[in-house]
Amino acid sequence: MRDPRLDVFRGIAMFIILIAHTPGNFWTLWIPARFGFSDATEIFVFCSGMASAIAFGRVFDMHGLGMGTARVAHRIWQVYWAHIGVFLATAMAMALLTQSGLFEKNYINSLNLKWFFDDTVPQLIGFMTLTYVPNYFDILPMYIVLLAMMPLVMALHRVHPALVVVVLGALWMGANTDTLWLPAEPWTSREWFFNPFGWQLVFYTGFAFMRGWLPKPKVTKARVIIAALIVLAIVPFAYFRILNAVPELRAISNDIRFLTEKTDFGILRYVHFLALAYVAWALAGEGGARFIVTGTNTAAQIKKRVLAVITKVGQQSLAVFMFSMFFARLMGVALDAMGRNAFTVSLVNLIGFAAIIGVAYMAGWFKSNPWKPKRAA
């Protein structure tokens, strides 16, 4: 049985990611990234690690490394083509908008796709081989590499659990010393925005918890207070209004940037995320008890329906993520056309929320194979 916490938190991350990817969306002023070093990306990657342990771990256990590797390869194949599809659909939309002449803005340049359209043949080859990874289209390639590491992680754990820690720790160190990285484009030295050798740390932390390699953290009042204090203590070094008001804090924030850096997954991002995750773990209750509604009053029913919607979005996170990457750009276009004020931004965000909810339910319906005859009771 799936843990309700996994789908609820992954669903919440999907809504935040949609907000964050919409250009000129001032709702981003209130997303978690504004108040701490980690953001919705950590939630998504951590929960994806947990989901991967559920989806693939049992195959490794029952059928061995060979069949487990084949199962992971099949998933990599799916994610790879999802990446290709999202890019082509979004690039086509930006080209159509630019060519339409209806807007003064060049939407091709807004996504830094000029190189792709100006010199398509080599860039298409680079894109298909993941040696050209445009910004904005970098999360799924990272996910592909994280999945590709899974057979190695499983094999290392069979030899000795400590080997997993040593190897993954060495990979993280390699990323953070600029030793291990992947090129994002052939004409500059830019690396992938999400270095998978750094981000594997949070992915395989979630994986290890779900596999039982790491013990389930006990919830105590003292630990909750410590974790909450860590989260609160980081706010002055991350919240832009405080940084703008206190130059000394901004100087410190700049000095420790290598510890909070997103590309290589700086260690303070990990600390902040673990503290935030522990608080969320405690608030969710044992087994996600607070996400399981049993009451019959109006408030309970509303809470139940809201949680059901968020859960559905979390369950269909790949389909939702693919759609949101495309739709967020169109939301930005709508805001360009209507202007950005409290009403228009709220309207566009709510339409976006409705859209990803619709995609989640539609994806769930298709996965249920409704065209197959139902078995007799």
Coordinates of C-alpha atoms in Angstrom, one line a residue:
M1 CA 0.0 0.0 0.0
R2 CA 1.3 3.4 -0.9
D3 CA 2.2 5.8 1.8
P4 CA -0.3 8.8 1.6
R5 CA 2.5 11.2 2.6
L6 CA 4.5 10.4 -0.6
D7 CA 1.7 11.4 -3.0
V8 CA 0.5 14.4 -0.9
F9 CA 3.9 16.0 -0.7
R10 CA 4.7 15.2 -4.3
G11 CA 1.4 16.7 -5.3
I12 CA 2.1 19.9 -3.4
A13 CA 5.5 20.0 -5.2
M14 CA 3.7 19.9 -8.6
F15 CA 1.7 23.0 -7.8
I16 CA 4.8 24.9 -6.6
I17 CA 6.7 23.9 -9.7
L18 CA 4.0 25.2 -11.9
I19 CA 4.1 28.5 -10.1
A20 CA 7.9 28.7 -10.2
H21 CA 8.0 28.0 -14.0
T22 CA 5.5 30.6 -15.0
P23 CA 7.4 33.7 -16.2
G24 CA 6.7 36.9 -14.3
N25 CA 4.5 35.1 -11.7
F26 CA 4.6 37.1 -8.5
W27 CA 3.1 34.1 -6.6
T28 CA 6.7 32.9 -6.6
L29 CA 7.3 35.4 -3.8
W30 CA 5.6 32.9 -1.4
I31 CA 7.0 29.6 -2.5
P32 CA 9.4 27.7 -0.1
A33 CA 12.5 28.7 -2.2
R34 CA 12.1 32.3 -1.0
F35 CA 12.5 31.3 2.6
G36 CA 15.1 28.7 2.6
F37 CA 17.9 27.1 0.6
S38 CA 16.0 24.1 -0.7
D39 CA 12.8 24.3 -2.8
A40 CA 10.2 22.2 -4.5
T41 CA 12.9 20.5 -6.6
E42 CA 14.2 18.7 -3.5
I43 CA 10.7 17.6 -2.6
F44 CA 10.2 16.2 -6.1
V45 CA 13.5 14.5 -6.3
F46 CA 13.3 13.0 -2.8
C47 CA 9.8 11.7 -3.3
S48 CA 10.8 10.4 -6.7
G49 CA 13.6 8.4 -5.0
M50 CA 11.0 7.0 -2.6
A51 CA 8.6 6.2 -5.4
S52 CA 11.4 4.5 -7.3
A53 CA 12.2 2.3 -4.3
I54 CA 8.5 1.1 -4.4
A55 CA 8.3 0.7 -8.2
F56 CA 11.7 -1.0 -8.9
G57 CA 13.0 -2.3 -5.6
R58 CA 10.6 -5.3 -5.5
V59 CA 11.7 -6.3 -9.1
F60 CA 15.4 -6.3 -8.0
D61 CA 14.4 -8.4 -4.9
M62 CA 12.3 -10.9 -6.7
H63 CA 14.0 -11.3 -10.1
G64 CA 17.6 -10.2 -9.5
L65 CA 19.9 -7.5 -10.8
G66 CA 19.4 -8.4 -14.5
M67 CA 15.6 -8.0 -14.6
G68 CA 15.7 -5.1 -12.2
T69 CA 18.1 -3.3 -14.6
A70 CA 15.8 -4.1 -17.5
R71 CA 12.8 -2.6 -15.6
V72 CA 14.8 0.6 -14.8
A73 CA 15.9 0.8 -18.5
H74 CA 12.3 0.6 -19.6
R75 CA 11.5 3.6 -17.3
I76 CA 14.5 5.5 -18.6
W77 CA 13.2 4.9 -22.1
Q78 CA 9.8 6.4 -21.1
V79 CA 11.4 9.4 -19.3
Y80 CA 13.7 10.1 -22.3
W81 CA 10.9 10.3 -24.7
A82 CA 8.9 12.4 -22.3
H83 CA 11.9 14.8 -22.3
I84 CA 12.0 14.9 -26.1
G85 CA 8.2 15.5 -26.3
V86 CA 8.1 18.3 -23.8
F87 CA 11.0 20.1 -25.5
L88 CA 9.6 19.8 -29.0
A89 CA 6.1 20.8 -28.0
T90 CA 7.4 23.8 -26.0
A91 CA 9.8 24.9 -28.7
M92 CA 7.1 24.6 -31.4
A93 CA 4.7 26.8 -29.2
M94 CA 7.4 29.4 -28.7
A95 CA 8.2 29.4 -32.5
L96 CA 4.5 29.7 -33.3
L97 CA 4.1 32.6 -31.0
T98 CA 7.1 34.4 -32.3
Q99 CA 6.2 33.9 -35.9
S100 CA 2.6 34.9 -35.4
G101 CA 3.5 38.6 -35.1
L102 CA 0.9 39.1 -32.4
F103 CA 3.6 39.8 -29.7
E104 CA 6.5 42.1 -29.6
K105 CA 8.4 39.7 -27.4
N106 CA 10.6 37.0 -29.0
Y107 CA 9.5 33.9 -27.2
I108 CA 12.3 31.8 -28.8
N109 CA 14.9 34.0 -27.2
S110 CA 13.0 34.1 -23.9
L111 CA 13.9 30.4 -23.5
N112 CA 17.4 30.8 -25.0
L113 CA 16.5 28.6 -27.9
K114 CA 18.1 30.8 -30.6
W115 CA 21.0 28.4 -31.0
F116 CA 18.7 25.5 -31.6
F117 CA 16.7 27.3 -34.4
D118 CA 19.7 29.0 -35.9
D119 CA 21.9 25.9 -36.2
T120 CA 19.3 23.1 -35.9
V121 CA 21.2 20.1 -37.3
P122 CA 24.1 19.8 -34.8
Q123 CA 21.9 21.0 -31.9
L124 CA 19.3 18.4 -32.7
I125 CA 22.0 15.7 -32.6
G126 CA 23.2 17.2 -29.3
F127 CA 19.7 17.3 -27.9
M128 CA 18.9 13.7 -28.7
T129 CA 22.2 12.6 -27.2
L130 CA 21.7 14.8 -24.1
T131 CA 24.9 16.8 -24.8
Y132 CA 22.8 19.8 -25.5
V133 CA 20.4 20.4 -22.5
P134 CA 18.8 23.8 -22.7
N135 CA 18.0 25.5 -19.4
Y136 CA 14.4 24.9 -18.4
F137 CA 14.6 21.4 -19.9
D138 CA 17.1 20.0 -17.4
I139 CA 15.1 18.1 -14.7
L140 CA 14.2 15.1 -16.7
P141 CA 17.7 14.5 -18.0
M142 CA 18.9 14.6 -14.4
Y143 CA 16.2 12.1 -13.5
I144 CA 17.4 9.8 -16.3
V145 CA 20.9 9.7 -14.9
L146 CA 19.6 9.1 -11.3
L147 CA 17.6 6.1 -12.6
A148 CA 20.6 4.8 -14.5
M149 CA 22.6 4.7 -11.3
M150 CA 20.1 2.4 -9.6
P151 CA 21.5 -1.0 -10.7
L152 CA 24.9 0.1 -9.4
V153 CA 23.4 1.2 -6.1
M154 CA 21.5 -2.0 -5.7
A155 CA 24.7 -4.1 -6.6
L156 CA 26.8 -2.1 -4.1
H157 CA 24.3 -2.7 -1.3
R158 CA 24.4 -6.4 -1.9
V159 CA 28.1 -6.4 -1.4
H160 CA 28.0 -4.1 1.7
P161 CA 25.7 -1.2 2.7
A162 CA 28.7 1.0 3.5
L163 CA 29.8 0.9 -0.1
V164 CA 26.6 2.8 -1.1
V165 CA 27.5 5.6 1.3
V166 CA 31.1 5.7 0.2
V167 CA 30.4 5.7 -3.6
L168 CA 27.5 8.1 -3.4
G169 CA 29.4 10.4 -1.1
A170 CA 32.4 10.4 -3.5
L171 CA 30.1 11.3 -6.4
W172 CA 28.6 14.2 -4.4
M173 CA 32.1 15.4 -3.5
G174 CA 33.1 15.1 -7.1
A175 CA 30.2 17.3 -8.2
N176 CA 30.9 19.9 -5.5
T177 CA 34.6 20.2 -6.4
D178 CA 33.7 20.6 -10.1
T179 CA 35.3 17.3 -10.9
L180 CA 32.1 15.5 -12.1
W181 CA 29.7 17.3 -14.3
L182 CA 28.0 16.9 -17.7
P183 CA 28.3 19.5 -20.6
A184 CA 25.0 21.3 -21.4
E185 CA 26.0 22.8 -24.7
P186 CA 29.0 22.5 -27.1
W187 CA 29.7 26.2 -27.7
T188 CA 30.3 27.1 -24.0
S189 CA 31.6 25.4 -20.8
R190 CA 28.1 25.5 -19.2
E191 CA 27.2 22.3 -17.3
W192 CA 23.8 20.8 -16.7
F193 CA 21.9 23.1 -14.3
F194 CA 21.0 20.1 -12.2
N195 CA 24.2 18.1 -11.8
P196 CA 23.0 14.5 -11.3
F197 CA 26.2 13.5 -9.4
G198 CA 25.2 16.1 -6.8
W199 CA 21.5 15.6 -6.8
Q200 CA 21.7 11.8 -6.4
L201 CA 22.3 12.5 -2.7
V202 CA 18.7 13.6 -2.0
F203 CA 17.2 11.1 -4.5
Y204 CA 18.9 8.1 -2.9
T205 CA 18.2 9.4 0.6
G206 CA 14.5 9.0 -0.2
F207 CA 15.3 5.7 -1.9
A208 CA 17.1 4.4 1.2
F209 CA 14.3 5.4 3.6
M210 CA 11.7 3.6 1.5
R211 CA 13.9 0.5 1.1
G212 CA 14.5 0.4 4.9
W213 CA 18.2 1.0 4.5
L214 CA 17.8 4.0 6.8
P215 CA 15.7 3.7 9.9
K216 CA 12.4 5.5 10.1
P217 CA 13.1 8.7 12.1
K218 CA 11.4 8.8 15.5
V219 CA 9.3 11.9 16.2
T220 CA 10.1 13.6 19.5
K221 CA 9.3 17.1 20.7
A222 CA 13.0 18.0 21.1
R223 CA 13.8 16.9 17.5
V224 CA 10.9 18.7 16.0
I225 CA 11.9 21.9 17.9
I226 CA 15.5 21.5 16.6
A227 CA 14.4 20.9 13.1
A228 CA 12.0 23.9 13.2
L229 CA 14.8 26.1 14.6
I230 CA 17.1 25.2 11.8
V231 CA 14.4 26.1 9.2
L232 CA 13.7 29.4 10.9
A233 CA 17.4 30.2 11.4
I234 CA 18.0 29.9 7.7
V235 CA 15.2 32.3 6.7
P236 CA 17.3 35.5 7.3
F237 CA 20.0 34.2 4.9
A238 CA 17.5 33.3 2.1
Y239 CA 14.5 35.7 2.2
F240 CA 15.2 38.6 -0.2
R241 CA 13.5 41.3 1.8
I242 CA 15.7 40.6 4.8
L243 CA 18.8 40.4 2.6
N244 CA 17.9 43.7 1.0
A245 CA 17.4 45.4 4.4
V246 CA 20.5 44.0 6.1
P247 CA 23.6 44.2 3.9
E248 CA 25.6 42.2 6.5
L249 CA 23.4 39.2 6.0
R250 CA 23.6 39.5 2.3
A251 CA 27.4 39.5 2.5
I252 CA 27.2 36.3 4.6
S253 CA 24.8 34.8 2.2
N254 CA 27.1 35.5 -0.7
D255 CA 30.1 34.1 1.2
I256 CA 28.3 30.7 1.8
R257 CA 26.9 30.5 -1.7
F258 CA 29.1 27.5 -2.5
L259 CA 27.3 25.7 0.3
T260 CA 23.8 26.6 -0.9
E261 CA 24.5 26.3 -4.7
K262 CA 21.7 24.6 -6.6
T263 CA 23.5 23.1 -9.5
D264 CA 25.8 20.8 -7.5
F265 CA 23.4 20.5 -4.5
G266 CA 25.4 22.3 -1.8
I267 CA 25.4 20.7 1.6
L268 CA 23.3 23.5 3.3
R269 CA 20.5 22.7 0.8
Y270 CA 20.6 19.2 2.1
V271 CA 20.5 20.3 5.7
H272 CA 17.6 22.7 5.1
F273 CA 15.7 20.1 3.2
L274 CA 16.1 17.4 5.9
A275 CA 15.1 19.7 8.6
L276 CA 12.0 20.8 6.6
A277 CA 11.2 17.2 5.7
Y278 CA 11.4 16.1 9.4
V279 CA 8.9 18.9 10.4
A280 CA 6.6 17.8 7.6
W281 CA 7.0 14.1 8.6
A282 CA 6.0 15.0 12.2
L283 CA 3.1 17.2 11.1
A284 CA 1.7 14.4 8.8
G285 CA 1.4 12.0 11.8
E286 CA 2.2 8.4 12.1
G287 CA 1.6 6.7 8.7
G288 CA 0.3 10.0 7.4
A289 CA -2.6 9.8 9.8
R290 CA -3.5 13.5 9.3
F291 CA -3.9 12.8 5.6
I292 CA -6.5 10.2 6.2
V293 CA -9.9 11.8 6.9
T294 CA -12.6 9.9 8.6
G295 CA -15.0 12.6 9.8
T296 CA -18.3 13.3 8.2
N297 CA -18.8 17.0 9.0
T298 CA -18.5 19.6 6.2
A299 CA -14.9 20.7 7.1
A300 CA -13.8 17.1 7.1
Q301 CA -15.4 16.4 3.7
I302 CA -13.8 19.5 2.2
K303 CA -10.4 18.5 3.6
K304 CA -10.9 14.9 2.2
R305 CA -11.7 16.2 -1.2
V306 CA -8.8 18.6 -1.3
L307 CA -6.4 15.9 -0.1
A308 CA -7.8 13.5 -2.8
V309 CA -7.1 16.1 -5.5
I310 CA -3.5 16.7 -4.3
T311 CA -2.9 13.0 -4.0
K312 CA -4.1 12.4 -7.5
V313 CA -1.7 15.1 -8.8
G314 CA 1.1 13.4 -6.8
Q315 CA 0.3 10.0 -8.2
Q316 CA 0.5 11.2 -11.8
S317 CA 3.5 13.4 -11.2
L318 CA 5.4 12.6 -14.5
A319 CA 2.4 13.4 -16.7
V320 CA 1.6 16.5 -14.6
F321 CA 5.2 17.7 -14.7
M322 CA 5.4 17.3 -18.5
F323 CA 2.2 19.2 -19.0
S324 CA 3.1 21.9 -16.5
M325 CA 6.5 22.6 -18.2
F326 CA 4.6 23.3 -21.4
F327 CA 1.5 25.0 -19.9
A328 CA 3.6 27.3 -17.6
R329 CA 5.0 29.0 -20.7
L330 CA 1.5 29.6 -22.1
M331 CA 0.5 31.0 -18.7
G332 CA 3.4 33.5 -19.0
V333 CA 2.2 34.5 -22.5
A334 CA -1.3 35.1 -21.1
L335 CA 0.1 37.3 -18.4
D336 CA 2.1 39.2 -21.1
A337 CA -1.1 39.8 -23.0
M338 CA -3.3 40.7 -20.0
G339 CA -0.8 42.5 -17.8
R340 CA 0.3 41.5 -14.3
N341 CA -1.9 42.6 -11.4
A342 CA -3.4 40.7 -8.5
F343 CA -6.5 39.7 -10.4
T344 CA -4.8 38.5 -13.6
V345 CA -2.0 36.6 -11.9
S346 CA -4.4 34.9 -9.5
L347 CA -6.7 34.0 -12.4
V348 CA -3.9 32.5 -14.5
N349 CA -2.5 30.5 -11.6
L350 CA -5.9 29.1 -10.7
I351 CA -6.5 28.1 -14.3
G352 CA -3.1 26.5 -14.3
F353 CA -4.0 24.6 -11.1
A354 CA -7.3 23.4 -12.7
A355 CA -5.4 22.3 -15.8
I356 CA -2.8 20.1 -14.0
I357 CA -5.6 18.6 -11.9
G358 CA -7.5 17.7 -15.1
V359 CA -4.3 16.2 -16.5
A360 CA -3.8 14.1 -13.4
Y361 CA -7.3 12.7 -13.5
M362 CA -7.1 12.1 -17.2
A363 CA -3.8 10.3 -16.9
G364 CA -5.2 8.2 -14.0
W365 CA -8.2 7.3 -16.1
F366 CA -6.1 6.1 -19.0
K367 CA -3.8 4.1 -16.7
S368 CA -6.9 2.3 -15.4
N369 CA -7.4 0.7 -18.8
P370 CA -11.1 1.5 -18.9
W371 CA -11.5 -0.2 -22.3
K372 CA -10.6 -3.6 -20.8
P373 CA -13.6 -5.8 -19.8
K374 CA -14.1 -5.9 -16.0
R375 CA -13.8 -9.2 -14.3
A376 CA -16.8 -10.7 -12.7
A377 CA -17.1 -10.4 -9.0

